[in-house]
Amino acid sequence: MDEIREEIENQTTQLADLVANQRLVEFKEAFLELHSYEQAQIYYDLAPETRHVVIGILTDDELAEVFDALEEEPAAISELLEEMSPRHATHILNKMFTDNVADILGEMDADEVATYLSLMPKDDANELRQLIEYDDETAGALLATEYLAIDPNYTVGEAMQYVKKEANEAETIFYLYVVDEAEQLVGVVSLRDLLTHPDALPITEITNTRVIAAHPADDQEDVAMTMRDYDFMALPVTDHANHMIGIITIDDIVDVIDEEAASDYSGLAGVDVEIVDISPLAAAKKRLPWLIALLFLGMSTASLISHYEALVSQAAILAVFISLITGTAGNAGTQSLAVAVRKIALNEENPLWKVILTEITIGLLIGVITGVTIFLIVGFWKANWFLGLAIGISMMAAITVANLAGSLIPMGMNKIGVDPAVASGPFISTLSDLTSVLIYFSIAQIFLSNFVNQH
Amino acid sequence: MDEIREEIENQTTQLADLVANQRLVEFKEAFLELHSYEQAQIYYDLAPETRHVVIGILTDDELAEVFDALEEEPAAISELLEEMSPRHATHILNKMFTDNVADILGEMDADEVATYLSLMPKDDANELRQLIEYDDETAGALLATEYLAIDPNYTVGEAMQYVKKEANEAETIFYLYVVDEAEQLVGVVSLRDLLTHPDALPITEITNTRVIAAHPADDQEDVAMTMRDYDFMALPVTDHANHMIGIITIDDIVDVIDEEAASDYSGLAGVDVEIVDISPLAAAKKRLPWLIALLFLGMSTASLISHYEALVSQAAILAVFISLITGTAGNAGTQSLAVAVRKIALNEENPLWKVILTEITIGLLIGVITGVTIFLIVGFWKANWFLGLAIGISMMAAITVANLAGSLIPMGMNKIGVDPAVASGPFISTLSDLTSVLIYFSIAQIFLSNFVNQH
């Protein structure tokens, strides 16, 4: 389906040519035939001068649709708005869906926001003021207020008339929310049920009163998982007194799932992978903080080995296995970290004692098998079974500890309210280097007499 | 929103009690009030004996809805089907959506599939036979054949009548596909447009003929990205002669995005994190293959160091910095790997020479800063600036190489058709241990006279 992207690029060039040649009628016709996603991509890719002409020939409704479909960062969209007069931009904002407007205003300076809001009708401005307040990554930040609300006294026919009248304004027409005079949500009617029941039937007969609703403070990931499980196209958001506030639609949830996935992946890698198209300097800047922080953690491992320098000069063979033991333990720790982070994300949390017991068991199982393997390899290779034993035992212990750390650290972070997904594989590897080296040299010391330098 | 999960657990107990006490009428009433996702969860959690009773009191339609909502692995669902007679199970399968049926049959033995298909109407069986053939993770594997198809000669009113009649059978009612006598897809009408236009209008007036369709062999990730970008609720699937085959709905795409994310995350961690609730033994079995494979790769690093044993016994201080250099280079390699995998997923591929140039630049930038940092630390700490210089240069070179490897390996895998997401962080770390050690000891040898053992 890559052709689609290529097509958009070709169309951008063609459409820009039409504008350049002042063939504006043709341009407008061709542009409006496109899907709003394509319109948005093209609008964004045009040169500012061309965009200036386009702004002049599209209606406010048409421009609002383009702006609703822009997938860029809110900051980039707000720059596009600044290409228009504040009054014009406000007209566009007024015709956009409130969730998108709130995202954009949320990234602006306070005085810019004040300008736009002062130019809006008072009610709209107040509504937006409230939406901007919701924290990022919550249900509140995702909600739009363009939903279909009907009276509990309606009949199916009346509800249908209402849908027909409002269809073009609503974010979704698949659900109608039944709201009483106190603005409390009493139930949901699906458009499917509306279509398959006779006009005279009271709406109450097909209202589902067992409604699953989100609250504005709910974590967006929880909302996403509920909508995924229930296959909902939209979810109502209510306050704690059950007043209807807005809806969250599935297209926003698709973006949330994508975002959360990229952020978990970034966390595990210890680098933000979400912005890929940047200069080497910017890329280096993004990667350095973790690397330098871990360099200092790595220094503790170095200074620990430094304590054992005398031991190493007596038995240089010990140096041979440092990276093997720290590496393998680090790998096991990374695996256990990833599993733990996933478990937390899926709410599959077990009591602490059970996690510790399980992870020690897994660690010992992996450790014993890996330990025996390396015992045999080293025993045969160096023809020294004591050395093999020292390496094997160290490996086993180091893996068990790394495994436990990989599980407990994200759990602990989650307990104190830090997103466990930021605990990266590199962090666990570097931390487990320290414990592995400590374990290795402590055990090696016991067996020392068996592998002092033979030269 | 965790309460939902708790509620389901409570309801399961309550509903099982009703069955146990033979209060079947009450059970049925309470069960059918639930959302089909909840019904499915409860059905799955019941004891087999209880389920046996439940199968007897639900109609085929009701059971089909439960089975359509089961989120378990296809193999688990097929076990549930085996609790019924083959004839009963076939009736259920016949009433389910074809995409779900194809998933389940796809996991069965050939003779089981043959049994079920032989009990079905011939047309349905043939359709399913074709659906089973599609490869996993393609558009074909996701498609359902329950879509709304209308004639190009319809009016809006006729189309509306058709929607009302078929609404309960279709997977989605939001789009109507306009299909001509040759079964070719000529356009799409949205339910929203249908609702907002007069009955007498010919359907052609509101048909969008510029349709984006997937082909059965398209990768499910490409389909998902297109549906995400365009905010589609469903996407038609056509063959190469533009014959309509089926549709893919957004709820399946949500699952695809989730699955692909978990699989990328698993790849980076070197462990499958998708199945979390398993015994320690099973968990150890899942983690060991990578660990043991990497242990052997780690052995090459050990044997390389072994070549330098004489060097280490002359200058034990060299052992102190092994884990610092291998660790930091491994961390940098993991970061660069993750960025590269993400770039490939986003189709942001650049020509090879450009990637090499960019990554060498990033590697050098990171390497120089990290190298200078460690040069200063070691210089001051050990009061030996030559040692600092050796460590600093080694660090810089090792990071640059690891960085380049982290980018080129996934690109190479992608070129030869292997999913680059399986290249794990642990693999890159372990591989870069080898190159780092080689670089470190080669450079250390040059500076050897400056840090031979002082005792």
mmCIF file of N, CA, C and O in Angstrom, chain A residues 374-442:
data_model
loop_
_atom_site.group_PDB
_atom_site.id
_atom_site.type_symbol
_atom_site.label_atom_id
_atom_site.label_comp_id
_atom_site.label_asym_id
_atom_site.label_seq_id
_atom_site.Cartn_x
_atom_site.Cartn_y
_atom_site.Cartn_z
ATOM 1 N N ILE A 374 28.175 -23.543 30.917
ATOM 2 C CA ILE A 374 29.463 -22.840 30.919
ATOM 3 C C ILE A 374 30.509 -23.609 31.735
ATOM 4 O O ILE A 374 31.699 -23.610 31.389
ATOM 5 N N PHE A 375 30.055 -24.320 32.783
ATOM 6 C CA PHE A 375 30.965 -25.168 33.562
ATOM 7 C C PHE A 375 31.622 -26.203 32.653
ATOM 8 O O PHE A 375 32.846 -26.385 32.668
ATOM 9 N N LEU A 376 30.811 -26.842 31.829
ATOM 10 C CA LEU A 376 31.343 -27.862 30.921
ATOM 11 C C LEU A 376 32.281 -27.239 29.885
ATOM 12 O O LEU A 376 33.382 -27.746 29.637
ATOM 13 N N ILE A 377 31.851 -26.128 29.301
ATOM 14 C CA ILE A 377 32.665 -25.478 28.270
ATOM 15 C C ILE A 377 34.029 -25.075 28.830
ATOM 16 O O ILE A 377 35.077 -25.406 28.287
ATOM 17 N N VAL A 378 33.978 -24.368 29.970
ATOM 18 C CA VAL A 378 35.231 -23.856 30.542
ATOM 19 C C VAL A 378 36.093 -25.010 31.048
ATOM 20 O O VAL A 378 37.320 -25.022 30.864
ATOM 21 N N GLY A 379 35.429 -25.996 31.663
ATOM 22 C CA GLY A 379 36.174 -27.158 32.177
ATOM 23 C C GLY A 379 36.979 -27.822 31.073
ATOM 24 O O GLY A 379 38.185 -28.077 31.223
ATOM 25 N N PHE A 380 36.320 -28.093 29.946
ATOM 26 C CA PHE A 380 37.016 -28.743 28.838
ATOM 27 C C PHE A 380 38.047 -27.819 28.200
ATOM 28 O O PHE A 380 39.184 -28.191 27.952
ATOM 29 N N TRP A 381 37.606 -26.570 27.952
ATOM 30 C CA TRP A 381 38.455 -25.624 27.218
ATOM 31 C C TRP A 381 39.761 -25.350 27.965
ATOM 32 O O TRP A 381 40.847 -25.452 27.389
ATOM 33 N N LYS A 382 39.629 -25.007 29.255
ATOM 34 C CA LYS A 382 40.821 -24.651 30.016
ATOM 35 C C LYS A 382 41.376 -25.837 30.791
ATOM 36 O O LYS A 382 42.337 -25.695 31.540
ATOM 37 N N ALA A 383 40.735 -27.023 30.620
ATOM 38 C CA ALA A 383 41.145 -28.218 31.362
ATOM 39 C C ALA A 383 41.299 -27.903 32.842
ATOM 40 O O ALA A 383 42.249 -28.334 33.505
ATOM 41 N N ASN A 384 40.391 -27.120 33.370
ATOM 42 C CA ASN A 384 40.467 -26.743 34.785
ATOM 43 C C ASN A 384 39.040 -26.748 35.330
ATOM 44 O O ASN A 384 38.274 -25.816 35.112
ATOM 45 N N TRP A 385 38.660 -27.814 36.033
ATOM 46 C CA TRP A 385 37.262 -27.979 36.469
ATOM 47 C C TRP A 385 36.907 -27.055 37.625
ATOM 48 O O TRP A 385 35.746 -26.708 37.813
ATOM 49 N N PHE A 386 37.926 -26.652 38.390
ATOM 50 C CA PHE A 386 37.644 -25.688 39.467
ATOM 51 C C PHE A 386 37.292 -24.324 38.884
ATOM 52 O O PHE A 386 36.373 -23.650 39.342
ATOM 53 N N LEU A 387 38.060 -23.965 37.837
ATOM 54 C CA LEU A 387 37.750 -22.716 37.149
ATOM 55 C C LEU A 387 36.330 -22.797 36.589
ATOM 56 O O LEU A 387 35.516 -21.889 36.770
ATOM 57 N N GLY A 388 36.006 -23.937 35.941
ATOM 58 C CA GLY A 388 34.665 -24.145 35.400
ATOM 59 C C GLY A 388 33.605 -23.989 36.476
ATOM 60 O O GLY A 388 32.561 -23.344 36.273
ATOM 61 N N LEU A 389 33.896 -24.556 37.645
ATOM 62 C CA LEU A 389 32.952 -24.503 38.757
ATOM 63 C C LEU A 389 32.748 -23.054 39.220
ATOM 64 O O LEU A 389 31.619 -22.600 39.439
ATOM 65 N N ALA A 390 33.842 -22.332 39.353
ATOM 66 C CA ALA A 390 33.756 -20.926 39.796
ATOM 67 C C ALA A 390 32.937 -20.105 38.804
ATOM 68 O O ALA A 390 32.045 -19.340 39.200
ATOM 69 N N ILE A 391 33.212 -20.295 37.521
ATOM 70 C CA ILE A 391 32.480 -19.539 36.497
ATOM 71 C C ILE A 391 31.008 -19.953 36.491
ATOM 72 O O ILE A 391 30.101 -19.111 36.445
ATOM 73 N N GLY A 392 30.775 -21.279 36.570
ATOM 74 C CA GLY A 392 29.401 -21.787 36.532
ATOM 75 C C GLY A 392 28.577 -21.250 37.693
ATOM 76 O O GLY A 392 27.452 -20.769 37.499
ATOM 77 N N ILE A 393 29.122 -21.328 38.894
ATOM 78 C CA ILE A 393 28.381 -20.843 40.068
ATOM 79 C C ILE A 393 28.148 -19.334 39.967
ATOM 80 O O ILE A 393 27.054 -18.828 40.246
ATOM 81 N N SER A 394 29.187 -18.604 39.547
ATOM 82 C CA SER A 394 29.042 -17.144 39.417
ATOM 83 C C SER A 394 27.946 -16.813 38.417
ATOM 84 O O SER A 394 27.114 -15.934 38.657
ATOM 85 N N MET A 395 27.973 -17.521 37.311
ATOM 86 C CA MET A 395 26.981 -17.277 36.265
ATOM 87 C C MET A 395 25.583 -17.488 36.822
ATOM 88 O O MET A 395 24.674 -16.674 36.606
ATOM 89 N N MET A 396 25.402 -18.599 37.530
ATOM 90 C CA MET A 396 24.092 -18.935 38.073
ATOM 91 C C MET A 396 23.608 -17.842 39.029
ATOM 92 O O MET A 396 22.481 -17.356 38.929
ATOM 93 N N ALA A 397 24.501 -17.465 39.943
ATOM 94 C CA ALA A 397 24.106 -16.459 40.931
ATOM 95 C C ALA A 397 23.845 -15.105 40.265
ATOM 96 O O ALA A 397 22.863 -14.421 40.576
ATOM 97 N N ALA A 398 24.724 -14.734 39.330
ATOM 98 C CA ALA A 398 24.581 -13.427 38.673
ATOM 99 C C ALA A 398 23.271 -13.359 37.897
ATOM 100 O O ALA A 398 22.561 -12.343 37.922
ATOM 101 N N ILE A 399 22.914 -14.451 37.213
ATOM 102 C CA ILE A 399 21.664 -14.477 36.448
ATOM 103 C C ILE A 399 20.457 -14.370 37.378
ATOM 104 O O ILE A 399 19.514 -13.618 37.121
ATOM 105 N N THR A 400 20.497 -15.127 38.479
ATOM 106 C CA THR A 400 19.367 -15.088 39.415
ATOM 107 C C THR A 400 19.153 -13.672 39.943
ATOM 108 O O THR A 400 18.030 -13.175 39.997
ATOM 109 N N VAL A 401 20.246 -13.017 40.318
ATOM 110 C CA VAL A 401 20.137 -11.660 40.854
ATOM 111 C C VAL A 401 19.632 -10.691 39.771
ATOM 112 O O VAL A 401 18.726 -9.888 40.009
ATOM 113 N N ALA A 402 20.194 -10.799 38.565
ATOM 114 C CA ALA A 402 19.790 -9.886 37.482
ATOM 115 C C ALA A 402 18.309 -10.077 37.154
ATOM 116 O O ALA A 402 17.568 -9.120 36.921
ATOM 117 N N ASN A 403 17.894 -11.337 37.159
ATOM 118 C CA ASN A 403 16.506 -11.673 36.879
ATOM 119 C C ASN A 403 15.562 -11.038 37.897
ATOM 120 O O ASN A 403 14.531 -10.471 37.561
ATOM 121 N N LEU A 404 15.955 -11.142 39.151
ATOM 122 C CA LEU A 404 15.151 -10.586 40.235
ATOM 123 C C LEU A 404 15.104 -9.068 40.124
ATOM 124 O O LEU A 404 14.045 -8.445 40.240
ATOM 125 N N ALA A 405 16.275 -8.465 39.844
ATOM 126 C CA ALA A 405 16.326 -7.008 39.712
ATOM 127 C C ALA A 405 15.456 -6.551 38.543
ATOM 128 O O ALA A 405 14.713 -5.580 38.649
ATOM 129 N N GLY A 406 15.523 -7.291 37.442
ATOM 130 C CA GLY A 406 14.738 -6.947 36.258
ATOM 131 C C GLY A 406 13.247 -6.937 36.540
ATOM 132 O O GLY A 406 12.488 -6.194 35.917
ATOM 133 N N SER A 407 12.796 -7.748 37.485
ATOM 134 C CA SER A 407 11.374 -7.774 37.831
ATOM 135 C C SER A 407 11.017 -6.755 38.892
ATOM 136 O O SER A 407 9.974 -6.112 38.821
ATOM 137 N N LEU A 408 11.876 -6.667 39.923
ATOM 138 C CA LEU A 408 11.506 -5.846 41.074
ATOM 139 C C LEU A 408 11.619 -4.354 40.784
ATOM 140 O O LEU A 408 10.811 -3.564 41.285
ATOM 141 N N ILE A 409 12.592 -3.959 39.962
ATOM 142 C CA ILE A 409 12.768 -2.522 39.708
ATOM 143 C C ILE A 409 11.540 -1.919 39.021
ATOM 144 O O ILE A 409 11.001 -0.927 39.512
ATOM 145 N N PRO A 410 11.039 -2.500 37.932
ATOM 146 C CA PRO A 410 9.810 -1.900 37.362
ATOM 147 C C PRO A 410 8.620 -1.952 38.320
ATOM 148 O O PRO A 410 7.815 -1.027 38.345
ATOM 149 N N MET A 411 8.513 -3.034 39.116
ATOM 150 C CA MET A 411 7.405 -3.097 40.086
ATOM 151 C C MET A 411 7.501 -1.970 41.094
ATOM 152 O O MET A 411 6.510 -1.325 41.443
ATOM 153 N N GLY A 412 8.720 -1.746 41.577
ATOM 154 C CA GLY A 412 8.938 -0.677 42.557
ATOM 155 C C GLY A 412 8.634 0.692 41.952
ATOM 156 O O GLY A 412 7.991 1.535 42.582
ATOM 157 N N MET A 413 9.074 0.874 40.689
ATOM 158 C CA MET A 413 8.814 2.156 40.030
ATOM 159 C C MET A 413 7.312 2.386 39.915
ATOM 160 O O MET A 413 6.815 3.491 40.142
ATOM 161 N N ASN A 414 6.597 1.337 39.552
ATOM 162 C CA ASN A 414 5.148 1.444 39.404
ATOM 163 C C ASN A 414 4.509 1.813 40.748
ATOM 164 O O ASN A 414 3.606 2.640 40.802
ATOM 165 N N LYS A 415 5.005 1.205 41.832
ATOM 166 C CA LYS A 415 4.471 1.475 43.177
ATOM 167 C C LYS A 415 4.601 2.960 43.530
ATOM 168 O O LYS A 415 3.691 3.555 44.095
ATOM 169 N N ILE A 416 5.772 3.548 43.198
ATOM 170 C CA ILE A 416 5.962 4.953 43.573
ATOM 171 C C ILE A 416 5.466 5.899 42.477
ATOM 172 O O ILE A 416 5.736 7.098 42.509
ATOM 173 N N GLY A 417 4.739 5.348 41.505
ATOM 174 C CA GLY A 417 4.070 6.208 40.526
ATOM 175 C C GLY A 417 4.921 6.634 39.345
ATOM 176 O O GLY A 417 4.556 7.541 38.622
ATOM 177 N N VAL A 418 6.082 5.973 39.146
ATOM 178 C CA VAL A 418 6.895 6.281 37.964
ATOM 179 C C VAL A 418 6.551 5.249 36.886
ATOM 180 O O VAL A 418 6.360 4.076 37.195
ATOM 181 N N ASP A 419 6.436 5.683 35.623
ATOM 182 C CA ASP A 419 6.129 4.745 34.548
ATOM 183 C C ASP A 419 7.258 3.723 34.435
ATOM 184 O O ASP A 419 8.391 4.077 34.116
ATOM 185 N N PRO A 420 6.969 2.437 34.690
ATOM 186 C CA PRO A 420 8.043 1.438 34.667
ATOM 187 C C PRO A 420 8.657 1.273 33.286
ATOM 188 O O PRO A 420 9.752 0.746 33.157
ATOM 189 N N ALA A 421 7.936 1.746 32.245
ATOM 190 C CA ALA A 421 8.458 1.565 30.886
ATOM 191 C C ALA A 421 9.722 2.384 30.642
ATOM 192 O O ALA A 421 10.398 2.172 29.650
ATOM 193 N N VAL A 422 10.060 3.333 31.531
ATOM 194 C CA VAL A 422 11.302 4.075 31.300
ATOM 195 C C VAL A 422 12.538 3.315 31.776
ATOM 196 O O VAL A 422 13.658 3.706 31.480
ATOM 197 N N ALA A 423 12.338 2.232 32.542
ATOM 198 C CA ALA A 423 13.500 1.427 32.965
ATOM 199 C C ALA A 423 13.997 0.680 31.747
ATOM 200 O O ALA A 423 13.352 -0.225 31.259
ATOM 201 N N SER A 424 15.149 1.067 31.232
ATOM 202 C CA SER A 424 15.588 0.523 29.960
ATOM 203 C C SER A 424 16.423 -0.732 30.127
ATOM 204 O O SER A 424 16.974 -1.006 31.188
ATOM 205 N N GLY A 425 16.494 -1.503 29.040
ATOM 206 C CA GLY A 425 17.393 -2.642 28.982
ATOM 207 C C GLY A 425 18.825 -2.231 29.303
ATOM 208 O O GLY A 425 19.478 -2.849 30.152
ATOM 209 N N PRO A 426 19.346 -1.141 28.666
ATOM 210 C CA PRO A 426 20.698 -0.694 29.002
ATOM 211 C C PRO A 426 20.892 -0.421 30.502
ATOM 212 O O PRO A 426 21.933 -0.729 31.067
ATOM 213 N N PHE A 427 19.852 0.132 31.140
ATOM 214 C CA PHE A 427 19.981 0.401 32.581
ATOM 215 C C PHE A 427 20.134 -0.899 33.372
ATOM 216 O O PHE A 427 21.027 -1.028 34.209
ATOM 217 N N ILE A 428 19.262 -1.870 33.068
ATOM 218 C CA ILE A 428 19.335 -3.153 33.775
ATOM 219 C C ILE A 428 20.668 -3.853 33.494
ATOM 220 O O ILE A 428 21.298 -4.399 34.400
ATOM 221 N N SER A 429 21.127 -3.811 32.237
ATOM 222 C CA SER A 429 22.418 -4.442 31.916
ATOM 223 C C SER A 429 23.535 -3.805 32.716
ATOM 224 O O SER A 429 24.404 -4.498 33.260
ATOM 225 N N THR A 430 23.529 -2.473 32.759
ATOM 226 C CA THR A 430 24.633 -1.788 33.419
ATOM 227 C C THR A 430 24.591 -2.029 34.929
ATOM 228 O O THR A 430 25.619 -2.234 35.567
ATOM 229 N N LEU A 431 23.378 -2.019 35.471
ATOM 230 C CA LEU A 431 23.237 -2.293 36.903
ATOM 231 C C LEU A 431 23.669 -3.711 37.222
ATOM 232 O O LEU A 431 24.385 -3.959 38.209
ATOM 233 N N SER A 432 23.268 -4.648 36.369
ATOM 234 C CA SER A 432 23.597 -6.037 36.681
ATOM 235 C C SER A 432 25.083 -6.312 36.468
ATOM 236 O O SER A 432 25.631 -7.251 37.033
ATOM 237 N N ASP A 433 25.785 -5.457 35.672
ATOM 238 C CA ASP A 433 27.241 -5.575 35.573
ATOM 239 C C ASP A 433 27.853 -5.491 36.968
ATOM 240 O O ASP A 433 28.758 -6.245 37.328
ATOM 241 N N LEU A 434 27.338 -4.540 37.742
ATOM 242 C CA LEU A 434 27.868 -4.295 39.083
ATOM 243 C C LEU A 434 27.684 -5.522 39.971
ATOM 244 O O LEU A 434 28.639 -6.026 40.573
ATOM 245 N N THR A 435 26.440 -6.010 40.049
ATOM 246 C CA THR A 435 26.187 -7.161 40.925
ATOM 247 C C THR A 435 26.913 -8.400 40.407
ATOM 248 O O THR A 435 27.446 -9.185 41.196
ATOM 249 N N SER A 436 26.979 -8.541 39.080
ATOM 250 C CA SER A 436 27.625 -9.730 38.521
ATOM 251 C C SER A 436 29.115 -9.760 38.861
ATOM 252 O O SER A 436 29.665 -10.797 39.221
ATOM 253 N N VAL A 437 29.749 -8.589 38.718
ATOM 254 C CA VAL A 437 31.184 -8.514 39.005
ATOM 255 C C VAL A 437 31.449 -8.819 40.478
ATOM 256 O O VAL A 437 32.377 -9.557 40.828
ATOM 257 N N LEU A 438 30.593 -8.285 41.335
ATOM 258 C CA LEU A 438 30.733 -8.527 42.770
ATOM 259 C C LEU A 438 30.631 -10.022 43.067
ATOM 260 O O LEU A 438 31.463 -10.601 43.778
ATOM 261 N N ILE A 439 29.608 -10.639 42.498
ATOM 262 C CA ILE A 439 29.399 -12.080 42.702
ATOM 263 C C ILE A 439 30.587 -12.871 42.147
ATOM 264 O O ILE A 439 31.147 -13.744 42.812
ATOM 265 N N TYR A 440 30.996 -12.506 40.962
ATOM 266 C CA TYR A 440 32.062 -13.241 40.272
ATOM 267 C C TYR A 440 33.355 -13.212 41.072
ATOM 268 O O TYR A 440 33.954 -14.259 41.361
ATOM 269 N N PHE A 441 33.795 -12.020 41.476
ATOM 270 C CA PHE A 441 35.089 -11.950 42.177
ATOM 271 C C PHE A 441 35.009 -12.546 43.579
ATOM 272 O O PHE A 441 35.973 -13.128 44.059
ATOM 273 N N SER A 442 33.845 -12.428 44.225
ATOM 274 C CA SER A 442 33.712 -13.045 45.550
ATOM 275 C C SER A 442 33.860 -14.548 45.441
ATOM 276 O O SER A 442 34.551 -15.188 46.250
#
